[in-house]
Tab-separated table of C-alpha atoms in Angstrom:
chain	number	residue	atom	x	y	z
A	179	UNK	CA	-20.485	39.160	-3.760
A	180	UNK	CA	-23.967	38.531	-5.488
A	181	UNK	CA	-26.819	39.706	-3.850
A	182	UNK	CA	-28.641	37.877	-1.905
A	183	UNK	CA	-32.502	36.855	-2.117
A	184	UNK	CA	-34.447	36.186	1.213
A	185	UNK	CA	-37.642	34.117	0.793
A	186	UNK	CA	-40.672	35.419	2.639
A	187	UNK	CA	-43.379	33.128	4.884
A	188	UNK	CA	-46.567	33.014	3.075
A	189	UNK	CA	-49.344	33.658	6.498
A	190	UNK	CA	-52.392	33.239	4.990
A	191	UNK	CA	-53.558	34.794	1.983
A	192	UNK	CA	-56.176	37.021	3.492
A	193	UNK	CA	-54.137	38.370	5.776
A	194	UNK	CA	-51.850	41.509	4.698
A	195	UNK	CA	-49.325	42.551	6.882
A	196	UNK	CA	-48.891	45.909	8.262
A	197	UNK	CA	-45.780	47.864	8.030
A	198	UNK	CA	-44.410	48.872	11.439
A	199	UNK	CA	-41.479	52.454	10.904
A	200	UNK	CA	-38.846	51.185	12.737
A	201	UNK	CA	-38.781	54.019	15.171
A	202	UNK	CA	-42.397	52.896	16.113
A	203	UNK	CA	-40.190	50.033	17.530
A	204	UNK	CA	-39.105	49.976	21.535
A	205	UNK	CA	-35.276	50.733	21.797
A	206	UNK	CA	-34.897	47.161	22.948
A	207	UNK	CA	-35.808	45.843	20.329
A	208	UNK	CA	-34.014	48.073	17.483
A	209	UNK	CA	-30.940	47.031	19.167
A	210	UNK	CA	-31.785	43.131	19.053
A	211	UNK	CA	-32.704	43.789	15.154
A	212	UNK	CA	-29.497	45.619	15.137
A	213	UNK	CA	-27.610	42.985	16.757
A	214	UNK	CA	-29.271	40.207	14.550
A	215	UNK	CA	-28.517	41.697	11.550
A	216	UNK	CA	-25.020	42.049	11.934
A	217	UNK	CA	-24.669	38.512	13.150
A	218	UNK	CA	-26.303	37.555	9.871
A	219	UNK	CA	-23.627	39.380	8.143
A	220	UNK	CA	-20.683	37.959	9.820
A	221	UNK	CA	-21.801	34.608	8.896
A	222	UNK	CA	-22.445	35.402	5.854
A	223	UNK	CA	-18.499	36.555	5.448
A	224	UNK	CA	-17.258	33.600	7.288
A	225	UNK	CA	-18.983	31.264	5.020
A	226	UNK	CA	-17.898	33.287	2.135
A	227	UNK	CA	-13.946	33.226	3.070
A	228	UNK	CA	-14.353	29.284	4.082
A	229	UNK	CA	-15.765	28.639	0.177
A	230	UNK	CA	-12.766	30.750	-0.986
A	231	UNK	CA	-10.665	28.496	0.840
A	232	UNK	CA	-12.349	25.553	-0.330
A	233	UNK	CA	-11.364	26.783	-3.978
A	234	UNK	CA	-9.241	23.799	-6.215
A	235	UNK	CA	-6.363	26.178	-7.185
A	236	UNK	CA	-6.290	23.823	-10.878
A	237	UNK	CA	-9.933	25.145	-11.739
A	238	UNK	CA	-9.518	26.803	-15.191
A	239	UNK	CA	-5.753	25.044	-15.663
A	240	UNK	CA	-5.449	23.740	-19.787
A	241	UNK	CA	-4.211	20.156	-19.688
A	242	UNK	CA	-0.431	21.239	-20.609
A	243	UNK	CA	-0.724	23.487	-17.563
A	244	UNK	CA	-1.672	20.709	-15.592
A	245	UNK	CA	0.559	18.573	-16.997
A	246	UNK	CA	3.624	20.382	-16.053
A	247	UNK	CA	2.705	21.298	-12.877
A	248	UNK	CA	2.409	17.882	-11.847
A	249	UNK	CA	5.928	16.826	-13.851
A	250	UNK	CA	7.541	19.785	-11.237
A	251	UNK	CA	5.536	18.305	-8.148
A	252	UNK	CA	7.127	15.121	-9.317
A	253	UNK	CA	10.683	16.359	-9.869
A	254	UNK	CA	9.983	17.909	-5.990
A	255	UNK	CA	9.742	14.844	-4.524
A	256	UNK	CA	5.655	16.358	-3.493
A	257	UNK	CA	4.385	13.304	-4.215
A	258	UNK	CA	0.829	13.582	-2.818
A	259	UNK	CA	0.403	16.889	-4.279
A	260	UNK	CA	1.637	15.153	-8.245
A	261	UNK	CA	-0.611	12.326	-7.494
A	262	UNK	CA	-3.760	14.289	-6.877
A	263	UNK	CA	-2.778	16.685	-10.192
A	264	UNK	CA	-2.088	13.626	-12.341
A	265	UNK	CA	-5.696	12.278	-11.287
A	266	UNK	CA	-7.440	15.111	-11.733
A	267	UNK	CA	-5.676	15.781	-15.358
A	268	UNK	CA	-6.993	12.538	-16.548
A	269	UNK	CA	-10.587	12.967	-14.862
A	270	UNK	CA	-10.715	16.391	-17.110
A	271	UNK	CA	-9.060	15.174	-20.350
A	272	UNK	CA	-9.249	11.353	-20.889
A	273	UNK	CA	-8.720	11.320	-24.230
A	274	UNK	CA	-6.092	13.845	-24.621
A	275	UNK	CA	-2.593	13.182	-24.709
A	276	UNK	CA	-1.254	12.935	-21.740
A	277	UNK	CA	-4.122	11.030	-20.231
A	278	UNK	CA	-2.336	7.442	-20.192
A	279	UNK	CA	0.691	8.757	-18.579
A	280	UNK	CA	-1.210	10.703	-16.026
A	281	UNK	CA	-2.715	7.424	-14.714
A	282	UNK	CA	0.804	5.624	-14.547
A	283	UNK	CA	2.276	8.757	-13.080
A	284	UNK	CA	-0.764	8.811	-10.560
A	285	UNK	CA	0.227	5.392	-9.453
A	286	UNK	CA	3.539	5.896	-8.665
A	287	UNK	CA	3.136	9.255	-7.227
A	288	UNK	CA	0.345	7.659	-4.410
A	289	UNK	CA	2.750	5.130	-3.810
A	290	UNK	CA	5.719	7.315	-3.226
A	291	UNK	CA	3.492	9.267	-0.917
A	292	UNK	CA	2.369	6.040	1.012
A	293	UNK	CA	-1.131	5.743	-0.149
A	294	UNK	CA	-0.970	2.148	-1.044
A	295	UNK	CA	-5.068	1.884	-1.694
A	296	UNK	CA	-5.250	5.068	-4.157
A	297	UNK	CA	-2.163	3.611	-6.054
A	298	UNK	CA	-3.603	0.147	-6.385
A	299	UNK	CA	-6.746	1.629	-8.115
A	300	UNK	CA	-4.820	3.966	-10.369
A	301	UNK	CA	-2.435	1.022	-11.578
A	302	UNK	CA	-5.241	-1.402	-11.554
A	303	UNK	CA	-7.198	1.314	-13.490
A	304	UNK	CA	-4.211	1.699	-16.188
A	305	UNK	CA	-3.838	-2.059	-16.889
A	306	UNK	CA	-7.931	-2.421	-17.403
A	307	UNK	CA	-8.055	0.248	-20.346
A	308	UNK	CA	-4.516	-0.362	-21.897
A	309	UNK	CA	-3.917	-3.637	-22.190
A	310	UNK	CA	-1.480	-3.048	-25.517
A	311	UNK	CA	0.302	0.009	-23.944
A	312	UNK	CA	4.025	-0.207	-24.075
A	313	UNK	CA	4.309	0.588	-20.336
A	314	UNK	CA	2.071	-2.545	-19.502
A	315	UNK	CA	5.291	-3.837	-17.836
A	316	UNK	CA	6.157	-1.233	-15.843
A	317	UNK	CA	2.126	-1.145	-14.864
A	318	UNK	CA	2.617	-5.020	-13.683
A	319	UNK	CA	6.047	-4.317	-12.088
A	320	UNK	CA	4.971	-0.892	-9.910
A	321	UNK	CA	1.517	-3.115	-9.013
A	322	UNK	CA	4.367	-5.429	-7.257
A	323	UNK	CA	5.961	-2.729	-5.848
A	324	UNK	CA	2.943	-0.880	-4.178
A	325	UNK	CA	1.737	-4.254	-2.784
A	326	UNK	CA	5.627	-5.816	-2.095
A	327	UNK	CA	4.781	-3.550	1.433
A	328	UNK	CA	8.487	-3.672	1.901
A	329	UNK	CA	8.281	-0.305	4.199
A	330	UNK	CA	8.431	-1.663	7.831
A	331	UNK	CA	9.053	1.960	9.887
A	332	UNK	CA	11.479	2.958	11.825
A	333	UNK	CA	10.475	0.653	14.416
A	334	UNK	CA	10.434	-2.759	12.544
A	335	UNK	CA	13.907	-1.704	11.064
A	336	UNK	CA	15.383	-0.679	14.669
A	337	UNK	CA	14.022	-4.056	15.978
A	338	UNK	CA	15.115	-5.996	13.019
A	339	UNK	CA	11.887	-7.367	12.038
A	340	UNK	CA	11.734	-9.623	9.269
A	341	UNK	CA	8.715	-9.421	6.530
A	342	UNK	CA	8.045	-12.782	7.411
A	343	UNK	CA	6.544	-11.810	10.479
A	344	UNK	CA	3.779	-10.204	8.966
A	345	UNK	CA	0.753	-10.746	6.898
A	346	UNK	CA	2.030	-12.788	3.544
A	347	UNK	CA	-1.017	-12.273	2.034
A	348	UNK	CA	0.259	-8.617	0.199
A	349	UNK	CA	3.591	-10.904	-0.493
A	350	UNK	CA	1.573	-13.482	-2.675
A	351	UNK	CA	-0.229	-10.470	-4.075
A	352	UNK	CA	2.918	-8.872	-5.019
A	353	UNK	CA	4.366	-12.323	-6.095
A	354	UNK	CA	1.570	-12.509	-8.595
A	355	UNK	CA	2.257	-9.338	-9.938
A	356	UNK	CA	5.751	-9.866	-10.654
A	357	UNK	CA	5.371	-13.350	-11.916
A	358	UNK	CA	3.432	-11.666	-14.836
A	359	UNK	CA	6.289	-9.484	-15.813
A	360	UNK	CA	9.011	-12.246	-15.528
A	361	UNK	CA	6.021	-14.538	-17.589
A	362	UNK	CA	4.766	-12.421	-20.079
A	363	UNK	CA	7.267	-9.874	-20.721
A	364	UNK	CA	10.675	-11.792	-20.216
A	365	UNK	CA	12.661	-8.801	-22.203
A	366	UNK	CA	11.359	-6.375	-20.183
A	367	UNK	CA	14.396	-4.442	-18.108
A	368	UNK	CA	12.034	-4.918	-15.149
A	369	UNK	CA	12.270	-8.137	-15.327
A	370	UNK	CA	15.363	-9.124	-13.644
A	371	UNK	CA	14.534	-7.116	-10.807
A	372	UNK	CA	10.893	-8.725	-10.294
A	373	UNK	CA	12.566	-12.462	-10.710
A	374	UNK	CA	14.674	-11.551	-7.375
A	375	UNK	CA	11.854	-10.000	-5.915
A	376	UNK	CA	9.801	-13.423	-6.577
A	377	UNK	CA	12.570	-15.089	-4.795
A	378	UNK	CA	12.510	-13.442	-1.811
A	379	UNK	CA	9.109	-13.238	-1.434
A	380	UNK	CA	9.246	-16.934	-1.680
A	381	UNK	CA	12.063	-17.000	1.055
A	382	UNK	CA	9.509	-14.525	3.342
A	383	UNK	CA	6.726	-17.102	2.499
A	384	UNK	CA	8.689	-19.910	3.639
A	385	UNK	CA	10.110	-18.053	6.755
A	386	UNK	CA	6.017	-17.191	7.913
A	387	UNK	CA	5.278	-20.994	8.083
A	388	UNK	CA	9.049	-22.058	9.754
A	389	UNK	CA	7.228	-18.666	12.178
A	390	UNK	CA	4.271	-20.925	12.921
A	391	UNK	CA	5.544	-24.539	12.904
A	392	UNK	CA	8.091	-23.099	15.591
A	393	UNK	CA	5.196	-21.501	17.767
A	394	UNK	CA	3.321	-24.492	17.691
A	395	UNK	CA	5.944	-27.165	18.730
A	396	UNK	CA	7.012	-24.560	21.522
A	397	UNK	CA	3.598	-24.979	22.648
A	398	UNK	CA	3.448	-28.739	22.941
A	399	UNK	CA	1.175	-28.822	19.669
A	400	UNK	CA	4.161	-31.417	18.109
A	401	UNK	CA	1.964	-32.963	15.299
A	402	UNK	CA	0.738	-29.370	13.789
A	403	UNK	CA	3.952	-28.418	14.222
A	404	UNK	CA	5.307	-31.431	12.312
A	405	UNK	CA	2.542	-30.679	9.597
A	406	UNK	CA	3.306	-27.043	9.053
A	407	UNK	CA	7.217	-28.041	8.904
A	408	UNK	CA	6.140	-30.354	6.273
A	409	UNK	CA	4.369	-27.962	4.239
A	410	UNK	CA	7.937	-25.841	4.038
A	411	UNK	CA	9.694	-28.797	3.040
A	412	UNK	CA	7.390	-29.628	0.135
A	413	UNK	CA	6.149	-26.106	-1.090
A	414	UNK	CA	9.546	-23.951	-0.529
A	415	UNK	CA	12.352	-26.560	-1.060
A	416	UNK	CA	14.844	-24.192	-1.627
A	417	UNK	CA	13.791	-21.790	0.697
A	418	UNK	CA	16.643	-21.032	3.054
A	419	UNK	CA	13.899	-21.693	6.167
A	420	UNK	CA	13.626	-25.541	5.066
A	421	UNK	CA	16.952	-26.138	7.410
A	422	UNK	CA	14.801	-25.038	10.765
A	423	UNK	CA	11.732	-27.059	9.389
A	424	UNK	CA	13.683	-30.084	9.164
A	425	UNK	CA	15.274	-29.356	12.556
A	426	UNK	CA	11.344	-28.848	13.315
A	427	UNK	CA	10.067	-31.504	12.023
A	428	UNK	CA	13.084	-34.008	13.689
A	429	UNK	CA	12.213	-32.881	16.963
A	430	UNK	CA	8.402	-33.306	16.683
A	431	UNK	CA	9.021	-36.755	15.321
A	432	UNK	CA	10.882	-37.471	18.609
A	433	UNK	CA	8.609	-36.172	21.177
A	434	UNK	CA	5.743	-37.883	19.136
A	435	UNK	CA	8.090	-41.123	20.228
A	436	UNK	CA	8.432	-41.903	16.337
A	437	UNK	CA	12.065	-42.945	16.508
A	438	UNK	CA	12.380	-44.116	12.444
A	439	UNK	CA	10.980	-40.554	11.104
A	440	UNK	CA	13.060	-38.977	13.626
A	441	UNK	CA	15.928	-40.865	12.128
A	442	UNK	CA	15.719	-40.781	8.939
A	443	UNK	CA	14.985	-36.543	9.422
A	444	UNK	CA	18.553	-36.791	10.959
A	445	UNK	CA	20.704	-38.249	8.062
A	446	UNK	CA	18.501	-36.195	5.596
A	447	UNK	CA	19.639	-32.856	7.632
A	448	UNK	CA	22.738	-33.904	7.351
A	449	UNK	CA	23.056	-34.602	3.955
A	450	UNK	CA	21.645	-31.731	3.316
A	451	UNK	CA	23.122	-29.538	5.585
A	452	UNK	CA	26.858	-30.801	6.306
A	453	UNK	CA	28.152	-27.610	8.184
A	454	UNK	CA	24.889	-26.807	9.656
A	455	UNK	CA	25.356	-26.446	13.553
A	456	UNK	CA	21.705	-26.815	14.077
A	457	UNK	CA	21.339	-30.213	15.787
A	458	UNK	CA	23.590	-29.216	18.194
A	459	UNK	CA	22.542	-25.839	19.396
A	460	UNK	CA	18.684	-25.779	18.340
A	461	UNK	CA	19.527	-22.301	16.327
A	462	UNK	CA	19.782	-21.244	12.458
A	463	UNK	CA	22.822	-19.278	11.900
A	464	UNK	CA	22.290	-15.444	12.013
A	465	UNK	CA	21.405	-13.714	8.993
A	466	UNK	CA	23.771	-10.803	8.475
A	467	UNK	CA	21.419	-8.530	6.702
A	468	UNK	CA	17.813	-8.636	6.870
A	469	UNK	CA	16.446	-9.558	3.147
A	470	UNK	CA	14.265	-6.412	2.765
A	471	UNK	CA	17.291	-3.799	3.559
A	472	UNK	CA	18.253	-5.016	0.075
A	473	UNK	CA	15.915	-2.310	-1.327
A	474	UNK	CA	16.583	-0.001	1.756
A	475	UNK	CA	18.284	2.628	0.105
């Protein structure tokens, strides 16, 4: 431990203090000096042991060190621990070799650990500085991937809730990211995967809104219901939810006392939807899966 230098109080310059022997000193006190001084000393120890502690175990690690000690993190499945060692090998050495592949590895190592925001800024980080990179695909496809959000807990999966019942607005996010792969790198073996990923996003998108139109005409509100049900119908025409916003939108229509809409909703339905049992009983058919356990592996 290095010695230590105490700084002294400055008095007054023309006064020049007297030394006292220590056994000029009442007992009393000797024992409070005693008692201060090894007070002192125990902190000093604690505080020594807690910056020991505080040591980063990489300090002094070469970049291949580094390296392959987060590759074995990430073969460990210790994905916070990888993460943080892929980050801090490309703080250290960004223009060695292994610098672009730290970031990438970062990204998917954060995400695997559940730390959506540090993943986002790794990936984000990676497709600002390497724009011609090779993995710019993969960059675009995992960016879908941490903000897809697909992870609903053990409780949304033991109640069976749906994606569509939450915020869309990481959906659309995710949406955008995979559109780029399926736009700009059509070849790319991610690709397929994103396309279906689009798809069902779309289908979660579509779902929200049927969510909202059917909350509103439960609650008497028929023409915003009638509105949001129309929005389905003309953004997400494929969407398997545009069967309960045409049911929707047929019922508003008729408690709005517009008989013709109402009407001509009914033969469209049916033209559309020949087997559908929905007029009858007011309910979509059960879905025998939810769309996210698709990806629940």
């Amino acid at each position: 431990m290095p010695r230590l230098k105490y700084p002294y109080v400055v008095i007054a310059d023309s006064v020049r203090p007297t030394k006292v022997s220590p056994n000029a000193l009442p007992f009393t006190s000797r024992i409070s000096s005693l008692l201060l001084g090894l007070a002192l000393l125990a902190t000093l120890l604690i505080s020594g042991c807690a910056s020991d502690g505080n040591k980063d175990e990489t300090d002094g690690w070469s970049e291949t060190k580094l390296y392959s000690e987060a590759t074995e993190k990430l073969k460990d499945n210790d994905f916070a621990k990888c993460g943080s060692y892929f980050e801090k090998l490309e703080a250290r050495f960004p223009f060695g070799p292994y610098s672009q592949q730290a970031q990438i590895n970062a990204a998917y190592c954060y995400w695997k650990a559940s730390e959506q925001a540090q993943a986002l800024v790794a990936v984000d980080r990676f497709i600002k500085l390497h724009q011609g990179s090779p993995n710019l695909d993969y960059a675009f496809y995992l960016k879908g991937l941490i903000t897809f959000n697909d992870d609903l807990g053990f409780l949304g999966k033991f109640t069976g809730q749906d994606l569509s019942e939450r915020d869309p607005k990481a959906a659309r996010e995710a949406f955008e990211a995979f559109k780029v792969v399926v736009d700009r790198f059509p070849n790319s073996k991610y690709a397929p995967d994103a396309l279906d990923r689009m798809r069902y996003i779309v289908n979660s998108l579509a779902e929200a809104d049927v969510i909202v139109a059917r909350y509103y005409f439960q609650r008497g509100a028929y023409l915003a219901a009638a509105n949001r049900a129309q929005l389905v119908l003309k953004d997400y025409d494929r969407a398997p939810a545009v069967e309960e916003a045409l049911y929707i939108l047929i019922k508003s229509y008729e408690r709005l006392g517009m008989t013709d809409l109402s009407t001509d909703g009914i033969r469209v339905f049916k033209l559309n939807f020949p087997d559908s049992q929905m007029l009858v009983t007011g309910q979509r058919a059960k879905k025998e899966r939810s769309w996210w356990q698709i990806w629940n592996k």
